PDB file of N, CA and C in Angstrom:
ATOM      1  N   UNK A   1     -51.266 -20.522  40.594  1.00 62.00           N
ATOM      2  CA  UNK A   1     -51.069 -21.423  41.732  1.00 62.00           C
ATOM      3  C   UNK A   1     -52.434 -21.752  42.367  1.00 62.00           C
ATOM      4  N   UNK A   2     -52.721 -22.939  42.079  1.00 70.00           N
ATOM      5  CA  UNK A   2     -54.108 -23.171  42.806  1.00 70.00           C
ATOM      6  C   UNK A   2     -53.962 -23.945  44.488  1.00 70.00           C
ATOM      7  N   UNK A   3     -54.914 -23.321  45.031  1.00 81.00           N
ATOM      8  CA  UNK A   3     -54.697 -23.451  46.527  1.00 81.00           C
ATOM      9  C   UNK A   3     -54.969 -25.422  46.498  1.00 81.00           C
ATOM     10  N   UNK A   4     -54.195 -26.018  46.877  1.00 88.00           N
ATOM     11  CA  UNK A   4     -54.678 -27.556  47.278  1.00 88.00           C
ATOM     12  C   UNK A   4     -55.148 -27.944  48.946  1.00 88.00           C
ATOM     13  N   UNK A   5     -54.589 -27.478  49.849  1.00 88.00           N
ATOM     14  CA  UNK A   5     -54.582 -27.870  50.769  1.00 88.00           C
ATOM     15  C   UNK A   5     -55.424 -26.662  51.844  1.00 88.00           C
ATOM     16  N   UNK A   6     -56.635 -26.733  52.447  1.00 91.00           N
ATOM     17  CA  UNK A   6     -57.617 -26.022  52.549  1.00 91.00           C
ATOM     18  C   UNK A   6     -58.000 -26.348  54.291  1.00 91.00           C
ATOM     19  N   UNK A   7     -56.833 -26.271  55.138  1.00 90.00           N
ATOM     20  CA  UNK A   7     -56.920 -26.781  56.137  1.00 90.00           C
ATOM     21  C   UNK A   7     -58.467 -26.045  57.471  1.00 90.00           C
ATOM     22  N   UNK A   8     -58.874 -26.583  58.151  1.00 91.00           N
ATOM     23  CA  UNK A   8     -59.932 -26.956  58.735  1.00 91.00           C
ATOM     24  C   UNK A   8     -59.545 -25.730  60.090  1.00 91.00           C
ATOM     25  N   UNK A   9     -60.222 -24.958  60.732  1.00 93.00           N
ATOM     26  CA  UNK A   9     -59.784 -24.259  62.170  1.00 93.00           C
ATOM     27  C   UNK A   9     -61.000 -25.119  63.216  1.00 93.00           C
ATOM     28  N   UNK A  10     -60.461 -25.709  63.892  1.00 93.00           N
ATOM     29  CA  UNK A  10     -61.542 -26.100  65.099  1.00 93.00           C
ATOM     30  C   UNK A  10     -61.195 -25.358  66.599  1.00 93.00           C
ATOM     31  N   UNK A  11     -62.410 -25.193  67.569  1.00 95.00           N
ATOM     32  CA  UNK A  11     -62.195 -24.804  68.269  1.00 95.00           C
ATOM     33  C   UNK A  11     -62.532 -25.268  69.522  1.00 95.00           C
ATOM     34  N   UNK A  12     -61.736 -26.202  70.327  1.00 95.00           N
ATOM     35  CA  UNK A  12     -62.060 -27.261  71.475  1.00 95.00           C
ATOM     36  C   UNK A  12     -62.844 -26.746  72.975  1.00 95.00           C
ATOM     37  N   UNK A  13     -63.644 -26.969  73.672  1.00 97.00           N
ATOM     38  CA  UNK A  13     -63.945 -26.082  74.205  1.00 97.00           C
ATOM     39  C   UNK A  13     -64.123 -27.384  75.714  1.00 97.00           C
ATOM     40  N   UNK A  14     -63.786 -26.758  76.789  1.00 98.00           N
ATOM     41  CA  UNK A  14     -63.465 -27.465  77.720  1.00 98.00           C
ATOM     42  C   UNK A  14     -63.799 -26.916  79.299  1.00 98.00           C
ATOM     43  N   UNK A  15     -64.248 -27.104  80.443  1.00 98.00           N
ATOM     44  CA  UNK A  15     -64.339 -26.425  81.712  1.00 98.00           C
ATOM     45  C   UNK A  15     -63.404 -27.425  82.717  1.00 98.00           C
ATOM     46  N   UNK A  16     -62.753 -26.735  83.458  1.00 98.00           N
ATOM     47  CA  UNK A  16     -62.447 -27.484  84.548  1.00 98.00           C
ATOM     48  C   UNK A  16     -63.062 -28.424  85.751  1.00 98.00           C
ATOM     49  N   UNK A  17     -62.567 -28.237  86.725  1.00 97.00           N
ATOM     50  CA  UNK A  17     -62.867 -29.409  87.597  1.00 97.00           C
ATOM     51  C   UNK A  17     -64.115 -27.853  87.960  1.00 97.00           C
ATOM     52  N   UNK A  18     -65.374 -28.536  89.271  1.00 98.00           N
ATOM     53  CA  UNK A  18     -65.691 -27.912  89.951  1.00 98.00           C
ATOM     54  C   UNK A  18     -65.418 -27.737  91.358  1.00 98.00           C
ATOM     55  N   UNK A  19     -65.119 -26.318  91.736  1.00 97.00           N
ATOM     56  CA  UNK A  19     -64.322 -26.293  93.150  1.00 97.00           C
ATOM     57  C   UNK A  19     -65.096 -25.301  93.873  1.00 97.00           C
ATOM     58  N   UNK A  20     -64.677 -25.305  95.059  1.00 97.00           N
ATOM     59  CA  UNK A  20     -65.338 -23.499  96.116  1.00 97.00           C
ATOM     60  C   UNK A  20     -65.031 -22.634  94.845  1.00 97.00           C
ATOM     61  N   UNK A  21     -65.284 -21.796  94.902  1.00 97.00           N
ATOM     62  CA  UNK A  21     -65.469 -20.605  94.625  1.00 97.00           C
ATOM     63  C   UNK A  21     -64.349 -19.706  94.825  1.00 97.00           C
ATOM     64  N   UNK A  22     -64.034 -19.788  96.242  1.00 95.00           N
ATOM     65  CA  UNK A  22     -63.033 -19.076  96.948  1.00 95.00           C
ATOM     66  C   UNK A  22     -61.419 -19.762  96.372  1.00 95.00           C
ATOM     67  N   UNK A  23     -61.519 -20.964  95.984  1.00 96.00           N
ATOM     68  CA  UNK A  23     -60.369 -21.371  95.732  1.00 96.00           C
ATOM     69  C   UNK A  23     -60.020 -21.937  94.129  1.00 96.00           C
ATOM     70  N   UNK A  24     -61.086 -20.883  93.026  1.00 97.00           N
ATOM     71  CA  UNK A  24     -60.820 -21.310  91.734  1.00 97.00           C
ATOM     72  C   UNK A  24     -59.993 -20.174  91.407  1.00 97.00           C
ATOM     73  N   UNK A  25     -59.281 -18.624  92.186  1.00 95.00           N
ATOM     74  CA  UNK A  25     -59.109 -17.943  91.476  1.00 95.00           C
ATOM     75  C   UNK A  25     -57.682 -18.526  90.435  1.00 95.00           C
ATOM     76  N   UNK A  26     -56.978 -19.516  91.096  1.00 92.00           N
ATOM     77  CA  UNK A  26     -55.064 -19.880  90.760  1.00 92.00           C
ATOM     78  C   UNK A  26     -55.648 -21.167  89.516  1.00 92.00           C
ATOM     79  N   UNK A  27     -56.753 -21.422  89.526  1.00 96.00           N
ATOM     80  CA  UNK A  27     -57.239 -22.689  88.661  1.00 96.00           C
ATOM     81  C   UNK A  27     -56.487 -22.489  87.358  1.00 96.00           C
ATOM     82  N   UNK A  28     -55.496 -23.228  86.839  1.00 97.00           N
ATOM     83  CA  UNK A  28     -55.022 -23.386  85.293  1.00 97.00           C
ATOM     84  C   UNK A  28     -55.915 -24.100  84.570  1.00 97.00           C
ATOM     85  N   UNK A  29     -56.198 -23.782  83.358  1.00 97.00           N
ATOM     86  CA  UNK A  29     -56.428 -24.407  81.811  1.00 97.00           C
ATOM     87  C   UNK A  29     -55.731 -26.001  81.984  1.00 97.00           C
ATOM     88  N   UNK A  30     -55.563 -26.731  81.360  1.00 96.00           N
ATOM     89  CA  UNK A  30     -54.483 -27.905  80.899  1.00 96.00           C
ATOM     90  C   UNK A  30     -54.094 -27.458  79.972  1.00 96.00           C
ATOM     91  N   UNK A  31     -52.515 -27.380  79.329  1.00 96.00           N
ATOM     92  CA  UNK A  31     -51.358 -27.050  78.619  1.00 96.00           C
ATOM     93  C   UNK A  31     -51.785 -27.002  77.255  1.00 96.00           C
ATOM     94  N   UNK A  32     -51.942 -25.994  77.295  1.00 95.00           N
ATOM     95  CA  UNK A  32     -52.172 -25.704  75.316  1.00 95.00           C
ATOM     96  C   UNK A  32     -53.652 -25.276  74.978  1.00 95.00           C
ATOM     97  N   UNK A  33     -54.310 -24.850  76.224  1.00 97.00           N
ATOM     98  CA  UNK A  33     -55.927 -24.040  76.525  1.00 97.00           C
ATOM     99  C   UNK A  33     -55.181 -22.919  76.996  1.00 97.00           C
ATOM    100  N   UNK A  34     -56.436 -21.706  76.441  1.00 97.00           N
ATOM    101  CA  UNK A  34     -56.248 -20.960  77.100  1.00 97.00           C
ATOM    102  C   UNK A  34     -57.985 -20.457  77.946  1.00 97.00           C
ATOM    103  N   UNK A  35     -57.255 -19.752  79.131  1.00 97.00           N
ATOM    104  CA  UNK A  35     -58.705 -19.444  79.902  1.00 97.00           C
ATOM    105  C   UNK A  35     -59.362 -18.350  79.703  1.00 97.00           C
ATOM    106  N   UNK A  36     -60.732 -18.369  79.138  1.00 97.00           N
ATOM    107  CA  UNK A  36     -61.800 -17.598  78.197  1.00 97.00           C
ATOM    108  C   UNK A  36     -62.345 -16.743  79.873  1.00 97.00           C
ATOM    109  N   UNK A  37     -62.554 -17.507  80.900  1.00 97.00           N
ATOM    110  CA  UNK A  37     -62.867 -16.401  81.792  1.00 97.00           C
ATOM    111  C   UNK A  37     -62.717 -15.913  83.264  1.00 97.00           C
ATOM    112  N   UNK A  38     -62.489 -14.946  83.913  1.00 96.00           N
ATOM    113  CA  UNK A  38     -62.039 -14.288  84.793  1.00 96.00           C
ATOM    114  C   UNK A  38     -62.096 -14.621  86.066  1.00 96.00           C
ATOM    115  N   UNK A  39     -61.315 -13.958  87.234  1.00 96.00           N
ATOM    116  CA  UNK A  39     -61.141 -13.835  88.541  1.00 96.00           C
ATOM    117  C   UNK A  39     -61.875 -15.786  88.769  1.00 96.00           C
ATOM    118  N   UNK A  40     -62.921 -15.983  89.515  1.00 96.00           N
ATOM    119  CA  UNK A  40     -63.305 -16.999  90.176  1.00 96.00           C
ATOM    120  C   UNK A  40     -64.081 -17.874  89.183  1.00 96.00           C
ATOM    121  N   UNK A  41     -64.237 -17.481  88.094  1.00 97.00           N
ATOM    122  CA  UNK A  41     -64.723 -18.491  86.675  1.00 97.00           C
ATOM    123  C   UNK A  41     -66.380 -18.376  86.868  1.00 97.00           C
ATOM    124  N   UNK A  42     -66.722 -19.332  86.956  1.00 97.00           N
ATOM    125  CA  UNK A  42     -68.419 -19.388  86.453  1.00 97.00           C
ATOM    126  C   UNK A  42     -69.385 -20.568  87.640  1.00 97.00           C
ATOM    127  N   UNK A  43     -69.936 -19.582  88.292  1.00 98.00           N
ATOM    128  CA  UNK A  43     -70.935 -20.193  89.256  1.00 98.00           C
ATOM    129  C   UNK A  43     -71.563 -21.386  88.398  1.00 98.00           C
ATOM    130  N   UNK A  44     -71.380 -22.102  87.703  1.00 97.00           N
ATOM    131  CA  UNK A  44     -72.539 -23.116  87.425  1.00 97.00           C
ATOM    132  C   UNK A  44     -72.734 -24.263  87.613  1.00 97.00           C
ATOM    133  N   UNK A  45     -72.017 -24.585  88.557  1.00 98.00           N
ATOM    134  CA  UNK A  45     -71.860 -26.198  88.891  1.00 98.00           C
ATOM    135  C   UNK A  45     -71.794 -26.317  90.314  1.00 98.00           C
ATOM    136  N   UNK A  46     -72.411 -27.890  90.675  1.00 97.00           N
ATOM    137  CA  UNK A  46     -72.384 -28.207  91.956  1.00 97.00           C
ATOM    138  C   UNK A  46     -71.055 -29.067  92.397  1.00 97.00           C
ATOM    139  N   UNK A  47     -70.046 -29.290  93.134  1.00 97.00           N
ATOM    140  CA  UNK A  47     -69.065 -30.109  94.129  1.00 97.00           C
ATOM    141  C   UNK A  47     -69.474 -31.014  95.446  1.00 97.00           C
ATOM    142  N   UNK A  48     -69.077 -31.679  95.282  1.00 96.00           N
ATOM    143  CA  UNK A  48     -69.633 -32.937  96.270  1.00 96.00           C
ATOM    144  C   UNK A  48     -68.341 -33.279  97.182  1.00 96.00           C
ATOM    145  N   UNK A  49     -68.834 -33.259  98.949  1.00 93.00           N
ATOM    146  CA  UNK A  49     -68.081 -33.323  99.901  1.00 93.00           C
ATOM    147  C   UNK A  49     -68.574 -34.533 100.253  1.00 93.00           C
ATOM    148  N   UNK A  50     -67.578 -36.053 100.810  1.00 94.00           N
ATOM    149  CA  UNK A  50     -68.274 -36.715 101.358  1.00 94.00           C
ATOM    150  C   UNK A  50     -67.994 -37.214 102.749  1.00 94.00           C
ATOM    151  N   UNK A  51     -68.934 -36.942 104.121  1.00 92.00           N
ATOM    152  CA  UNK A  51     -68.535 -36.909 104.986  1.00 92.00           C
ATOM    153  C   UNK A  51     -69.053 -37.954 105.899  1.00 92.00           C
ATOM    154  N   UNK A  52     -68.073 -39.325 106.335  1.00 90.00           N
ATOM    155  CA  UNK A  52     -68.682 -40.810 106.599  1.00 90.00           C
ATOM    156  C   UNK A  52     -69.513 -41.131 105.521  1.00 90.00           C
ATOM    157  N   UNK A  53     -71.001 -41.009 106.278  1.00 92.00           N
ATOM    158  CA  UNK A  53     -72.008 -41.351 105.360  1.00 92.00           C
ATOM    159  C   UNK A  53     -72.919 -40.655 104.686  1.00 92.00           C
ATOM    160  N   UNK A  54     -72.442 -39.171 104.827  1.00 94.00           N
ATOM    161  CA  UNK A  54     -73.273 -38.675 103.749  1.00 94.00           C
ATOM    162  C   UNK A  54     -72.458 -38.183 103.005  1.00 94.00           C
ATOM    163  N   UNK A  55     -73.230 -37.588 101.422  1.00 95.00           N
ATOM    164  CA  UNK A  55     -72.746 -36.573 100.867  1.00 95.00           C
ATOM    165  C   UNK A  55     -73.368 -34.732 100.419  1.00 95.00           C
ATOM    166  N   UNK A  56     -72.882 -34.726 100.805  1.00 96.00           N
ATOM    167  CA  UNK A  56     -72.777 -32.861 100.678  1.00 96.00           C
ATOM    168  C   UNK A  56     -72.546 -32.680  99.373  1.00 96.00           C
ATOM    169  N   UNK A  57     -73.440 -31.378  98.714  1.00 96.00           N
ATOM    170  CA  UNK A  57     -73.468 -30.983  97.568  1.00 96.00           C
ATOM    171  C   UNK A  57     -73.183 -29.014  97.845  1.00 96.00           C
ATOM    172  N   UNK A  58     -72.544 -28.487  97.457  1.00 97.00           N
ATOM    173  CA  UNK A  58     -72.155 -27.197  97.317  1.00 97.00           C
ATOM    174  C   UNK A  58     -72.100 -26.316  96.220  1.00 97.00           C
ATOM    175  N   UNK A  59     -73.016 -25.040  95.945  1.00 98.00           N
ATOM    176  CA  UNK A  59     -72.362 -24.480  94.620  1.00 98.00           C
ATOM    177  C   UNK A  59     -70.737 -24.298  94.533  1.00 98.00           C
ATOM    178  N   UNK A  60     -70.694 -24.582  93.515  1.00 98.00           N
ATOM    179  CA  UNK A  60     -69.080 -24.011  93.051  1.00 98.00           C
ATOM    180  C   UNK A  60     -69.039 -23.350  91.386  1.00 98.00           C
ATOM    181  N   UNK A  61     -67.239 -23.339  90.994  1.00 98.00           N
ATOM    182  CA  UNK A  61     -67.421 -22.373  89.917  1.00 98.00           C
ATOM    183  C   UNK A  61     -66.352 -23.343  89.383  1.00 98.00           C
ATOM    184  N   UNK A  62     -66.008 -23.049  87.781  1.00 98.00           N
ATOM    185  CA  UNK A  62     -64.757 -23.793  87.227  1.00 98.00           C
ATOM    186  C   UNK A  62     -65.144 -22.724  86.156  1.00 98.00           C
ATOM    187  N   UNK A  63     -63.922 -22.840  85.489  1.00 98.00           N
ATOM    188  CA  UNK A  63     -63.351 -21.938  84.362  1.00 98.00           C
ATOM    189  C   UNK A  63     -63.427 -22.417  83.252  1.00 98.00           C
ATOM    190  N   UNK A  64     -63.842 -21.618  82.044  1.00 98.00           N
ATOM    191  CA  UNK A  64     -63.902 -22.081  80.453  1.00 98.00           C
ATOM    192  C   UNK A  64     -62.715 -22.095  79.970  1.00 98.00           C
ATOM    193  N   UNK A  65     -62.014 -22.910  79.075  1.00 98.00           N
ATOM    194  CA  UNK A  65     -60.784 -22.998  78.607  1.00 98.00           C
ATOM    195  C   UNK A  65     -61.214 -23.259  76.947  1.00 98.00           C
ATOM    196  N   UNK A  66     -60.085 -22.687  75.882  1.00 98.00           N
ATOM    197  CA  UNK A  66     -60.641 -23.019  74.578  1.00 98.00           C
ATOM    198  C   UNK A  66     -59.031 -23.825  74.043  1.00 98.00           C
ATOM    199  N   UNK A  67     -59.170 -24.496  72.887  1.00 97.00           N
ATOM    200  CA  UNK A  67     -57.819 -24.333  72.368  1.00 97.00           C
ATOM    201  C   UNK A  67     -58.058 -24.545  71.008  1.00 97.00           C
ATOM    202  N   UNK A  68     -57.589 -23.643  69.799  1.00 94.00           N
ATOM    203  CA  UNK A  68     -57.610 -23.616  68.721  1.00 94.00           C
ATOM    204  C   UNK A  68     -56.822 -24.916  68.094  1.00 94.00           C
ATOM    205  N   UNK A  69     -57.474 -25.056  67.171  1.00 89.00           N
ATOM    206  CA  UNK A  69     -56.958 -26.716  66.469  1.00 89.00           C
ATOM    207  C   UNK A  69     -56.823 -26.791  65.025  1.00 89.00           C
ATOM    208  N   UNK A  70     -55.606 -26.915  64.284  1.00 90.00           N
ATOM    209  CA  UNK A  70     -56.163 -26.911  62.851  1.00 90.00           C
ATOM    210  C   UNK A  70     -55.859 -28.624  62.206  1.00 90.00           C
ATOM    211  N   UNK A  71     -56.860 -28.573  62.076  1.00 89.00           N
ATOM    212  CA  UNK A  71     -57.327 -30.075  61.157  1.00 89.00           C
ATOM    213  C   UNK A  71     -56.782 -30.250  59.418  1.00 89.00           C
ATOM    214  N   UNK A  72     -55.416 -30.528  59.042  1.00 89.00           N
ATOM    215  CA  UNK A  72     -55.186 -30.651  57.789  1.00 89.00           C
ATOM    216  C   UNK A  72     -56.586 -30.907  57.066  1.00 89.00           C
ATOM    217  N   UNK A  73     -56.955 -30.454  55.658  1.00 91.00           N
ATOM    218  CA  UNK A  73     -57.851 -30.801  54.613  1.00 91.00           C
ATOM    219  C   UNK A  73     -57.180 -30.852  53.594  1.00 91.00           C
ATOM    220  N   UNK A  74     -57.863 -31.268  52.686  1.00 92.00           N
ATOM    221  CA  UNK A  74     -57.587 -30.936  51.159  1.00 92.00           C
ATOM    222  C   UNK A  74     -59.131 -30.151  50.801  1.00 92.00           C
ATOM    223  N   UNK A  75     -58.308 -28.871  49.617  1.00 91.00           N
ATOM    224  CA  UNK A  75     -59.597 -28.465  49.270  1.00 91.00           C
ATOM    225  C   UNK A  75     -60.287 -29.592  48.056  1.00 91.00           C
ATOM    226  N   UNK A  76     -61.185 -28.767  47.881  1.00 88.00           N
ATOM    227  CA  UNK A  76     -62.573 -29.257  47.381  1.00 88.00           C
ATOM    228  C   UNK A  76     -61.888 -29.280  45.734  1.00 88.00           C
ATOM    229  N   UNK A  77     -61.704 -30.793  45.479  1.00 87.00           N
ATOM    230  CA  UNK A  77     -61.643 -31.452  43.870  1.00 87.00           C
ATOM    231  C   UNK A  77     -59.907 -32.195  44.254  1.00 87.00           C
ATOM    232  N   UNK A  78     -59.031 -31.781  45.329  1.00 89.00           N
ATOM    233  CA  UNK A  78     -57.996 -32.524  45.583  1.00 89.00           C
ATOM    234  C   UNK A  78     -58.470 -33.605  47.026  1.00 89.00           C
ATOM    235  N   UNK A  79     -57.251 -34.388  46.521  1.00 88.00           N
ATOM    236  CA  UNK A  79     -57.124 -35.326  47.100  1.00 88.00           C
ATOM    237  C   UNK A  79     -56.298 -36.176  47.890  1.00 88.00           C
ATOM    238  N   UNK A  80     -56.133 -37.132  48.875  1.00 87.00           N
ATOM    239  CA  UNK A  80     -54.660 -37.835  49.493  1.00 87.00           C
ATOM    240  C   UNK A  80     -53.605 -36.903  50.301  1.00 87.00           C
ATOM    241  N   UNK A  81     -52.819 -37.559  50.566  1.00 85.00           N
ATOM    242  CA  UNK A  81     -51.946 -37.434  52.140  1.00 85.00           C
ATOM    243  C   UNK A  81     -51.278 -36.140  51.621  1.00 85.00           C
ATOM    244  N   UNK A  82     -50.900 -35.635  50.394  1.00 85.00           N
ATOM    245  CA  UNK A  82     -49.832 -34.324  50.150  1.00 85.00           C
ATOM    246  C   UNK A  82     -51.389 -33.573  49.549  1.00 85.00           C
ATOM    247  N   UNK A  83     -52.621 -33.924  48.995  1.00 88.00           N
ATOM    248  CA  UNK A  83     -53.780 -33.169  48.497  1.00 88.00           C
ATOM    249  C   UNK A  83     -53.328 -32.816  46.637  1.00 88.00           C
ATOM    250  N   UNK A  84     -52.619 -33.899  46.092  1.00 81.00           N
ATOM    251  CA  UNK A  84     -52.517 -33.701  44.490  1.00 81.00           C
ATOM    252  C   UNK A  84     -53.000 -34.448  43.891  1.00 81.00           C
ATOM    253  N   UNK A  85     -53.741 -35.422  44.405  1.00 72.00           N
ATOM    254  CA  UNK A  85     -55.017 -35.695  43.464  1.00 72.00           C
ATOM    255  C   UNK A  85     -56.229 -34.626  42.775  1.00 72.00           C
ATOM    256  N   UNK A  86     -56.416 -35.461  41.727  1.00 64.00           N
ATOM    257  CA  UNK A  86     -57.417 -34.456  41.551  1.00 64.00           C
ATOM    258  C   UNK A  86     -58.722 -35.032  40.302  1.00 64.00           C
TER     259      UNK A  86
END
């Protein structure tokens, strides 16, 4: 039985919005991510308040989210939509 179909693993990688700090701990993924890291997520981003005429810039944090993906292939010497070319 020779293997034909040699499908692909990708791995999507995504951060949320940036928010306070204080209010990323309830932050969800979007549906079908899951969240790679903990309690208040990751200081690395700035949030922008805008008040009349100015704007305010604040550190904040958002969360890493991943979601595994598999990409149909055909292996290597097949071919086409079922992979029985050859």
């Amino acid at each position: 039985q020779v293997k034909k179909q040699c499908d692909q693993k990708l791995l999507i990688r995504m951060k949320t919005k940036c928010v306070p700090c204080s209010l990323n701990l309830d932050t969800q993924c979007p549906a079908g991510y899951t969240k790679i890291t903990n309690g208040t997520g990751t200081p690395d981003c700035r949030y922008y308040l805008e008040i009349k005429t100015f704007t305010l810039s604040f550190p904040g944090c958002r969360h890493r989210c991943v979601k595994e993906f598999e990409q149909p292939e055909c292996c290597q010497g097949h071919w086409g939509p079922d992979c029985m070319g050859k």
